[in-house]
């Protein structure tokens, strides 16, 4: 028969060497010949062995009284030397403040509890209802408040005992109420900012335009600003939801963008000041009309398909645009182009006289004559043909012998006058 001699275990260190009187913490024992530990004693009280190797044992420390005890290990080789482990009484937790000190009856909000001796909290109660512990340090605990009603006492329990109580009030959140929207309409593409005014709007969890959620930008008790979602051309109800419920709805109108199909006239003086009519659709709520970016004045909405306005000054050919809450028209459809003309100028008449019976062909020389729409001799209309921007051919009407003024007219206005002499027959 063989008999094996086993070396006695030897301890070199404990980690940690202190712990709470409640026990329950993990302690690591380092040393040699520790395999096959039969028992690990904290004083006379056995610990729960978790792991066991030749050089290391981990245990759950048993409870003990505030004092120092000898920790030993027993194996088949005998009993180890003793190392000192000190039980430290946990301090009684003391609460100093709650933030916030109130919340909704439904709970679910985060509450921060400040104080001392809070480490290792085993429970936090709001009245008789336990809270969910999120974080736990010696001076601060964060929890999710449970549901409850009225004013209740908040307490924290640790190994050191149960703390003093601080009051927490469950306040019913009032139902939000809307009084106005600004603006009350917008484009079907959304993306515009809408301001909602009312009461009890704090903590808005959602703002909906019909069934479409908006993006919340700012939120106070009396005002919420949002980015409107897209929606089809229609009227929808806008509502705000908070923990207190959902507000009354207010109407918001999605508007199709305006279209501009034609102008009358398409020509005008560079100085502006003439009346222009715009034809199109979705024009009722027009707020601005621009000529190449320059705002028109004297805007009159005739109908959903017609506007009149006074053209601003400008030059060249420009695009006319119409703006409504539904957006701004584009040049993609119709004929929204407007051309500014320089005032017509006459520099010569060839010939400058003719028979009083009329019928003479007169060449009017000058500039800005392309769009000539009338030629008069002493106020009497003459037949004419615009040959180029510098030349018009006119047939003189009959007139009394003497001198009359010849004038050319374009959409930019009347030209200067030049004298024409009627010779007696």
Short mmCIF file of C-alpha atoms in Angstrom, two decimals:
data_model
loop_
_atom_site.label_atom_id
_atom_site.label_comp_id
_atom_site.label_asym_id
_atom_site.label_seq_id
_atom_site.Cartn_x
_atom_site.Cartn_y
_atom_site.Cartn_z
CA UNK A 1 0.00 0.00 0.00
CA UNK A 2 1.25 3.48 -0.97
CA UNK A 3 0.86 6.45 1.32
CA UNK A 4 1.21 10.02 -0.09
CA UNK A 5 2.36 12.90 2.04
CA UNK A 6 0.60 16.22 1.14
CA UNK A 7 2.17 19.58 1.93
CA UNK A 8 0.28 21.84 4.26
CA UNK A 9 -1.39 24.88 2.58
CA UNK A 10 0.23 28.27 3.04
CA UNK A 11 -1.48 31.69 2.57
CA UNK A 12 0.43 34.74 1.35
CA UNK A 13 -2.29 37.38 0.82
CA UNK A 14 -6.00 38.27 0.82
CA UNK A 15 -7.71 40.61 -1.61
CA UNK A 16 -9.51 42.54 -0.34
CA UNK A 17 -8.50 42.32 3.30
CA UNK A 18 -11.62 44.16 4.50
CA UNK A 19 -15.32 43.91 3.82
CA UNK A 20 -18.82 44.68 5.07
CA UNK A 21 -20.32 42.98 8.10
CA UNK A 22 -23.09 41.68 5.85
CA UNK A 23 -20.57 39.59 3.92
CA UNK A 24 -21.51 38.54 0.39
CA UNK A 25 -18.43 40.06 -1.23
CA UNK A 26 -15.83 38.03 -3.13
CA UNK A 27 -12.40 37.55 -1.53
CA UNK A 28 -9.34 36.07 -3.28
CA UNK A 29 -6.85 34.01 -1.22
CA UNK A 30 -3.34 33.60 -2.69
CA UNK A 31 -0.72 31.07 -1.55
CA UNK A 32 0.64 27.58 -2.20
CA UNK A 33 -0.66 24.01 -1.88
CA UNK A 34 -4.25 25.25 -1.84
CA UNK A 35 -5.76 22.59 -4.12
CA UNK A 36 -8.57 20.51 -2.68
CA UNK A 37 -9.56 22.99 -0.02
CA UNK A 38 -11.88 21.32 2.44
CA UNK A 39 -12.95 24.50 4.16
CA UNK A 40 -12.09 28.23 4.25
CA UNK A 41 -12.80 29.83 7.61
CA UNK A 42 -13.35 33.50 8.48
CA UNK A 43 -12.79 33.10 12.21
CA UNK A 44 -15.01 30.13 13.02
CA UNK A 45 -17.44 30.79 10.13
CA UNK A 46 -17.03 28.92 6.82
CA UNK A 47 -17.00 30.83 3.52
CA UNK A 48 -18.51 29.61 0.25
CA UNK A 49 -15.71 28.38 -2.05
CA UNK A 50 -16.11 29.52 -5.68
CA UNK A 51 -12.82 28.46 -7.30
CA UNK A 52 -9.85 26.42 -6.08
CA UNK A 53 -6.36 25.99 -7.61
CA UNK A 54 -2.95 25.26 -6.15
CA UNK A 55 -2.15 28.97 -5.81
CA UNK A 56 -5.50 30.73 -5.53
CA UNK A 57 -8.95 30.30 -4.00
CA UNK A 58 -11.92 32.65 -4.40
CA UNK A 59 -14.70 32.66 -1.82
CA UNK A 60 -17.84 34.54 -0.84
CA UNK A 61 -17.18 36.05 2.58
CA UNK A 62 -19.66 35.15 5.32
CA UNK A 63 -21.27 37.78 7.53
CA UNK A 64 -19.42 38.86 10.64
CA UNK A 65 -19.34 41.45 13.38
CA UNK A 66 -17.19 44.61 13.21
CA UNK A 67 -13.80 43.13 14.14
CA UNK A 68 -10.74 41.41 12.71
CA UNK A 69 -10.81 37.63 12.19
CA UNK A 70 -8.29 35.00 11.11
CA UNK A 71 -8.77 33.52 7.64
CA UNK A 72 -7.46 29.95 7.23
CA UNK A 73 -7.65 27.18 4.65
CA UNK A 74 -7.86 23.46 5.46
CA UNK A 75 -6.81 20.82 2.91
CA UNK A 76 -5.81 17.15 3.21
CA UNK A 77 -2.32 18.48 4.05
CA UNK A 78 -3.54 20.31 7.11
CA UNK A 79 -4.46 23.81 8.20
CA UNK A 80 -2.80 26.91 6.71
CA UNK A 81 -1.34 29.84 8.50
CA UNK A 82 -3.82 32.63 9.32
CA UNK A 83 -4.21 36.01 7.62
CA UNK A 84 -6.20 38.89 9.05
CA UNK A 85 -9.51 40.00 7.53
CA UNK A 86 -11.36 42.99 9.00
CA UNK A 87 -15.14 43.39 9.02
CA UNK A 88 -16.14 47.03 8.64
CA UNK A 89 -19.61 48.16 9.62
CA UNK A 90 -21.36 49.81 6.62
CA UNK A 91 -22.50 53.38 7.35
CA UNK A 92 -26.20 54.07 7.59
CA UNK A 93 -27.24 55.79 4.35
CA UNK A 94 -28.26 59.44 4.66
CA UNK A 95 -30.32 61.19 1.96
CA UNK A 96 -29.90 64.92 1.27
CA UNK A 97 -31.89 65.61 -1.91
CA UNK A 98 -34.03 64.26 -4.76
CA UNK A 99 -33.92 65.62 -8.28
CA UNK A 100 -36.59 66.10 -9.44
CA UNK A 101 -38.70 65.99 -6.28
CA UNK A 102 -41.87 65.24 -8.25
CA UNK A 103 -43.06 63.36 -11.31
CA UNK A 104 -46.01 61.84 -13.17
CA UNK A 105 -48.24 59.19 -11.56
CA UNK A 106 -47.24 56.80 -14.33
CA UNK A 107 -43.61 56.86 -13.17
CA UNK A 108 -40.92 55.97 -15.68
CA UNK A 109 -38.90 59.16 -15.18
CA UNK A 110 -35.32 59.21 -13.88
CA UNK A 111 -34.75 60.50 -10.33
CA UNK A 112 -31.31 61.27 -8.85
CA UNK A 113 -30.88 60.62 -5.12
CA UNK A 114 -27.97 62.39 -3.42
CA UNK A 115 -26.51 61.71 0.03
CA UNK A 116 -23.82 59.70 1.81
CA UNK A 117 -23.24 56.02 2.50
CA UNK A 118 -25.26 54.99 -0.55
CA UNK A 119 -22.90 52.35 -2.00
CA UNK A 120 -24.30 48.87 -2.34
CA UNK A 121 -27.92 49.91 -2.22
CA UNK A 122 -30.09 46.82 -2.09
CA UNK A 123 -33.36 48.67 -2.57
CA UNK A 124 -34.82 52.12 -3.20
CA UNK A 125 -38.48 52.56 -2.40
CA UNK A 126 -41.03 55.23 -3.29
CA UNK A 127 -43.51 54.58 -0.52
CA UNK A 128 -43.97 50.82 -0.65
CA UNK A 129 -43.10 50.58 -4.35
CA UNK A 130 -39.55 49.60 -5.37
CA UNK A 131 -37.70 51.70 -7.94
CA UNK A 132 -35.33 50.32 -10.58
CA UNK A 133 -31.72 51.18 -9.66
CA UNK A 134 -29.67 52.45 -12.63
CA UNK A 135 -26.42 53.65 -11.01
CA UNK A 136 -25.05 53.47 -7.46
CA UNK A 137 -22.12 55.31 -5.86
CA UNK A 138 -21.34 56.38 -2.31
CA UNK A 139 -22.94 59.81 -2.85
CA UNK A 140 -25.47 59.35 -5.63
CA UNK A 141 -28.02 56.84 -6.91
CA UNK A 142 -30.13 57.15 -10.05
CA UNK A 143 -33.37 55.24 -10.33
CA UNK A 144 -36.46 54.92 -12.51
CA UNK A 145 -39.39 56.03 -10.42
CA UNK A 146 -42.24 53.51 -10.02
CA UNK A 147 -45.89 54.45 -10.50
CA UNK A 148 -47.72 55.84 -7.49
CA UNK A 149 -49.97 58.67 -6.34
CA UNK A 150 -49.83 61.50 -3.84
CA UNK A 151 -46.73 62.32 -1.77
CA UNK A 152 -44.61 59.36 -0.67
CA UNK A 153 -41.37 58.81 1.27
CA UNK A 154 -38.26 57.80 -0.65
CA UNK A 155 -35.81 55.60 1.25
CA UNK A 156 -32.57 53.76 0.40
CA UNK A 157 -31.51 50.50 2.04
CA UNK A 158 -27.89 49.28 2.14
CA UNK A 159 -25.97 46.86 4.33
CA UNK A 160 -25.72 49.74 6.81
CA UNK A 161 -29.49 50.02 7.20
CA UNK A 162 -32.32 52.14 5.86
CA UNK A 163 -31.92 55.87 5.28
CA UNK A 164 -33.96 58.81 6.40
CA UNK A 165 -36.98 59.56 4.17
CA UNK A 166 -37.37 62.41 1.67
CA UNK A 167 -40.77 63.38 0.20
CA UNK A 168 -41.52 62.78 -3.49
CA UNK A 169 -44.79 64.07 -4.97
CA UNK A 170 -46.68 62.39 -7.78
CA UNK A 171 -48.28 65.19 -9.78
CA UNK A 172 -50.91 64.48 -12.41
CA UNK A 173 -49.73 66.00 -15.73
CA UNK A 174 -52.46 68.21 -17.26
CA UNK A 175 -53.70 67.45 -20.76
CA UNK A 176 -51.99 69.72 -23.33
CA UNK A 177 -54.14 72.31 -25.11
CA UNK A 178 -53.44 74.07 -28.44
CA UNK A 179 -54.60 77.63 -29.15
CA UNK A 180 -52.93 78.48 -32.48
CA UNK A 181 -50.56 77.41 -35.25
CA UNK A 182 -48.21 79.69 -37.17
CA UNK A 183 -48.31 79.30 -40.10
CA UNK A 184 -51.57 77.43 -40.60
CA UNK A 185 -50.57 76.12 -44.02
CA UNK A 186 -47.49 74.93 -45.88
CA UNK A 187 -46.14 73.02 -48.86
CA UNK A 188 -46.94 69.37 -49.51
CA UNK A 189 -43.18 68.69 -49.36
CA UNK A 190 -43.09 69.72 -45.68
CA UNK A 191 -39.77 70.91 -44.25
CA UNK A 192 -41.08 74.28 -43.06
CA UNK A 193 -41.06 75.36 -39.41
CA UNK A 194 -44.43 75.53 -37.64
CA UNK A 195 -44.95 77.07 -34.18
CA UNK A 196 -47.65 75.54 -31.93
CA UNK A 197 -48.94 77.77 -29.12
CA UNK A 198 -50.96 76.59 -26.13
CA UNK A 199 -50.66 75.39 -22.54
CA UNK A 200 -49.17 72.37 -20.76
CA UNK A 201 -46.96 71.52 -23.75
CA UNK A 202 -43.80 70.68 -21.78
CA UNK A 203 -42.38 67.22 -22.37
CA UNK A 204 -44.05 66.69 -25.72
CA UNK A 205 -43.42 63.11 -26.79
CA UNK A 206 -44.91 63.57 -30.26
CA UNK A 207 -46.48 66.14 -32.58
CA UNK A 208 -48.54 64.73 -35.42
CA UNK A 209 -49.87 66.29 -38.63
CA UNK A 210 -52.74 63.92 -39.27
CA UNK A 211 -51.00 60.58 -38.78
CA UNK A 212 -47.54 61.84 -39.80
CA UNK A 213 -45.04 62.69 -37.02
CA UNK A 214 -43.26 66.05 -37.10
CA UNK A 215 -39.69 66.66 -35.91
CA UNK A 216 -39.74 68.53 -32.58
CA UNK A 217 -37.23 71.42 -32.50
CA UNK A 218 -38.05 73.24 -29.23
CA UNK A 219 -40.49 72.54 -26.40
CA UNK A 220 -41.71 74.78 -23.56
CA UNK A 221 -44.88 74.88 -21.49
CA UNK A 222 -46.55 77.31 -23.91
CA UNK A 223 -44.85 76.74 -27.25
CA UNK A 224 -43.51 73.92 -29.41
CA UNK A 225 -41.72 74.41 -32.72
CA UNK A 226 -41.54 71.58 -35.23
CA UNK A 227 -40.48 70.78 -38.76
CA UNK A 228 -43.65 69.85 -40.64
CA UNK A 229 -43.71 66.45 -42.34
CA UNK A 230 -44.77 66.01 -45.96
CA UNK A 231 -48.44 65.45 -46.74
CA UNK A 232 -50.92 65.42 -49.65
CA UNK A 233 -52.95 68.53 -50.56
CA UNK A 234 -55.59 68.48 -47.81
CA UNK A 235 -56.46 69.70 -44.33
CA UNK A 236 -55.12 67.68 -41.38
CA UNK A 237 -55.42 67.97 -37.61
CA UNK A 238 -52.26 68.87 -35.67
CA UNK A 239 -52.01 67.42 -32.16
CA UNK A 240 -49.45 67.36 -29.33
CA UNK A 241 -49.01 64.38 -27.02
CA UNK A 242 -47.38 64.56 -23.56
CA UNK A 243 -47.55 62.29 -20.54
CA UNK A 244 -50.79 64.11 -19.74
CA UNK A 245 -52.49 62.94 -22.92
CA UNK A 246 -53.18 64.25 -26.42
CA UNK A 247 -54.30 67.82 -27.16
CA UNK A 248 -57.22 69.12 -29.16
CA UNK A 249 -56.50 69.20 -32.92
CA UNK A 250 -56.02 72.40 -34.93
CA UNK A 251 -56.36 72.46 -38.74
CA UNK A 252 -53.29 72.72 -40.95
CA UNK A 253 -53.58 72.99 -44.72
CA UNK A 254 -51.19 71.32 -47.13
CA UNK A 255 -51.11 73.43 -50.28
CA UNK A 256 -49.99 72.46 -53.77
CA UNK A 257 -47.25 74.72 -55.14
CA UNK A 258 -48.46 77.55 -57.41
CA UNK A 259 -47.97 77.29 -61.17
CA UNK A 260 -47.57 80.19 -63.61
CA UNK A 261 -48.80 79.54 -67.14
CA UNK A 262 -48.75 82.95 -68.83
CA UNK A 263 -48.34 86.73 -68.49
CA UNK A 264 -50.01 89.69 -70.11
CA UNK A 265 -48.12 91.58 -71.33
CA UNK A 266 -44.74 89.88 -71.65
CA UNK A 267 -43.05 93.21 -72.39
CA UNK A 268 -42.69 96.42 -70.43
CA UNK A 269 -40.52 99.47 -69.75
CA UNK A 270 -37.21 99.14 -67.92
CA UNK A 271 -38.55 101.68 -65.41
CA UNK A 272 -41.41 99.37 -64.47
CA UNK A 273 -44.66 100.83 -63.19
CA UNK A 274 -46.97 99.10 -65.69
CA UNK A 275 -49.69 96.62 -64.79
CA UNK A 276 -49.04 92.94 -65.52
CA UNK A 277 -51.54 90.09 -65.24
CA UNK A 278 -50.38 86.62 -64.21
CA UNK A 279 -52.32 83.48 -65.11
CA UNK A 280 -51.84 80.09 -63.43
CA UNK A 281 -53.21 77.88 -60.65
CA UNK A 282 -53.15 77.69 -56.84
CA UNK A 283 -52.71 81.48 -56.67
CA UNK A 284 -55.28 82.41 -53.98
CA UNK A 285 -52.80 82.70 -51.10
CA UNK A 286 -50.09 84.49 -53.08
CA UNK A 287 -47.86 86.49 -50.77
CA UNK A 288 -45.23 87.70 -53.28
CA UNK A 289 -44.51 87.99 -57.00
CA UNK A 290 -40.99 88.66 -58.26
CA UNK A 291 -39.60 89.69 -61.64
CA UNK A 292 -36.13 88.21 -61.83
CA UNK A 293 -35.94 88.40 -58.03
CA UNK A 294 -37.27 91.96 -57.80
CA UNK A 295 -40.58 92.20 -55.91
CA UNK A 296 -43.65 93.49 -57.68
CA UNK A 297 -46.01 95.91 -55.89
CA UNK A 298 -49.74 96.48 -55.84
CA UNK A 299 -50.54 92.77 -55.81
CA UNK A 300 -54.24 91.94 -56.30
CA UNK A 301 -55.56 88.38 -56.18
CA UNK A 302 -58.33 88.25 -58.76
CA UNK A 303 -58.99 84.53 -58.42
CA UNK A 304 -57.18 81.25 -57.83
CA UNK A 305 -56.00 81.48 -61.44
CA UNK A 306 -55.31 85.20 -61.92
CA UNK A 307 -53.29 87.99 -60.31
CA UNK A 308 -52.54 91.59 -61.22
CA UNK A 309 -49.58 93.64 -60.02
CA UNK A 310 -47.30 96.57 -60.83
CA UNK A 311 -44.04 95.50 -62.45
CA UNK A 312 -40.80 96.62 -60.77
CA UNK A 313 -37.90 98.16 -62.68
CA UNK A 314 -35.48 95.77 -64.37
CA UNK A 315 -33.55 94.83 -67.46
CA UNK A 316 -33.31 92.01 -69.96
CA UNK A 317 -35.55 88.96 -69.97
CA UNK A 318 -36.44 87.58 -66.52
CA UNK A 319 -38.53 84.81 -64.98
CA UNK A 320 -41.63 85.83 -63.05
CA UNK A 321 -42.29 83.71 -59.93
CA UNK A 322 -45.25 83.48 -57.57
CA UNK A 323 -44.88 82.50 -53.89
CA UNK A 324 -47.62 81.07 -51.64
CA UNK A 325 -47.51 78.99 -48.45
CA UNK A 326 -47.44 76.03 -50.85
CA UNK A 327 -44.08 77.07 -52.29
CA UNK A 328 -42.73 79.08 -55.23
CA UNK A 329 -43.57 78.54 -58.90
CA UNK A 330 -40.86 77.48 -61.36
CA UNK A 331 -40.23 78.05 -65.04
CA UNK A 332 -40.76 74.35 -65.75
CA UNK A 333 -44.22 74.92 -67.23
CA UNK A 334 -45.99 77.71 -69.13
CA UNK A 335 -44.47 80.97 -70.30
CA UNK A 336 -43.39 82.98 -67.23
CA UNK A 337 -40.85 85.15 -69.08
CA UNK A 338 -40.98 88.95 -69.05
CA UNK A 339 -38.75 91.24 -71.13
CA UNK A 340 -37.77 94.77 -70.11
CA UNK A 341 -37.52 97.24 -73.01
CA UNK A 342 -35.61 100.48 -73.33
CA UNK A 343 -37.73 103.52 -74.20
CA UNK A 344 -38.05 104.03 -78.01
CA UNK A 345 -36.05 106.93 -79.47
CA UNK A 346 -36.49 108.62 -82.87
CA UNK A 347 -33.50 110.30 -84.50
CA UNK A 348 -34.67 110.86 -88.10
CA UNK A 349 -37.60 110.92 -90.56
CA UNK A 350 -36.83 110.27 -94.22
CA UNK A 351 -38.35 112.20 -95.92
CA UNK A 352 -39.39 114.72 -93.32
CA UNK A 353 -42.22 116.18 -95.43
CA UNK A 354 -44.82 115.01 -97.92
CA UNK A 355 -48.18 115.67 -99.55
CA UNK A 356 -51.11 116.58 -97.36
CA UNK A 357 -53.07 113.77 -99.01
CA UNK A 358 -50.82 111.26 -97.22
CA UNK A 359 -49.66 107.95 -98.69
CA UNK A 360 -45.98 108.79 -98.45
CA UNK A 361 -43.61 106.04 -97.21
CA UNK A 362 -41.58 107.48 -94.32
CA UNK A 363 -38.51 105.80 -92.78
CA UNK A 364 -38.35 106.37 -89.00
CA UNK A 365 -34.78 105.93 -87.73
CA UNK A 366 -33.85 105.49 -84.08
CA UNK A 367 -33.37 102.84 -81.40
CA UNK A 368 -35.43 100.34 -79.36
CA UNK A 369 -37.99 100.16 -82.18
CA UNK A 370 -38.36 96.37 -82.58
CA UNK A 371 -41.57 96.19 -80.55
CA UNK A 372 -43.21 99.28 -82.07
CA UNK A 373 -46.97 98.88 -81.80
CA UNK A 374 -48.15 102.32 -82.99
CA UNK A 375 -46.97 105.30 -85.06
CA UNK A 376 -48.92 108.58 -85.10
CA UNK A 377 -48.63 111.73 -87.20
CA UNK A 378 -50.11 114.57 -85.21
CA UNK A 379 -52.07 112.03 -83.19
CA UNK A 380 -53.45 110.27 -86.29
CA UNK A 381 -52.50 106.56 -86.49
CA UNK A 382 -50.38 105.53 -89.42
CA UNK A 383 -49.92 102.07 -90.90
CA UNK A 384 -46.38 100.84 -90.25
CA UNK A 385 -43.95 97.93 -90.22
CA UNK A 386 -41.03 97.51 -87.80
CA UNK A 387 -38.04 96.50 -89.92
CA UNK A 388 -35.41 96.31 -87.15
CA UNK A 389 -34.56 97.73 -83.78
CA UNK A 390 -33.38 100.91 -85.55
CA UNK A 391 -35.91 101.32 -88.38
CA UNK A 392 -39.66 101.49 -88.92
CA UNK A 393 -41.45 102.08 -92.25
CA UNK A 394 -44.66 104.11 -91.90
CA UNK A 395 -47.20 105.34 -94.45
CA UNK A 396 -48.23 108.89 -93.68
CA UNK A 397 -51.96 109.48 -93.13
CA UNK A 398 -53.61 112.53 -94.66
CA UNK A 399 -53.35 115.80 -92.80
CA UNK A 400 -53.80 119.54 -93.03
CA UNK A 401 -50.87 121.50 -94.50
CA UNK A 402 -48.42 122.35 -91.80
CA UNK A 403 -46.13 120.70 -89.25
CA UNK A 404 -47.14 117.77 -87.01
CA UNK A 405 -45.32 115.62 -84.43
CA UNK A 406 -44.46 112.03 -85.29
CA UNK A 407 -44.37 109.60 -82.35
CA UNK A 408 -43.51 105.86 -82.18
CA UNK A 409 -44.96 103.79 -79.34
CA UNK A 410 -43.74 100.45 -77.87
CA UNK A 411 -44.68 98.59 -74.66
CA UNK A 412 -41.96 100.73 -73.06
CA UNK A 413 -43.91 103.92 -73.84
CA UNK A 414 -43.85 106.81 -76.33
CA UNK A 415 -40.77 108.00 -78.11
CA UNK A 416 -39.66 111.58 -78.40
CA UNK A 417 -41.31 113.60 -81.22
CA UNK A 418 -39.91 114.60 -84.59
CA UNK A 419 -41.54 117.22 -86.90
CA UNK A 420 -43.16 116.20 -90.17
CA UNK A 421 -44.36 118.83 -92.65
CA UNK A 422 -47.52 118.34 -94.76
CA UNK A 423 -47.08 120.15 -98.08
CA UNK A 424 -50.23 121.66 -99.62
CA UNK A 425 -51.54 119.93 -102.72
#
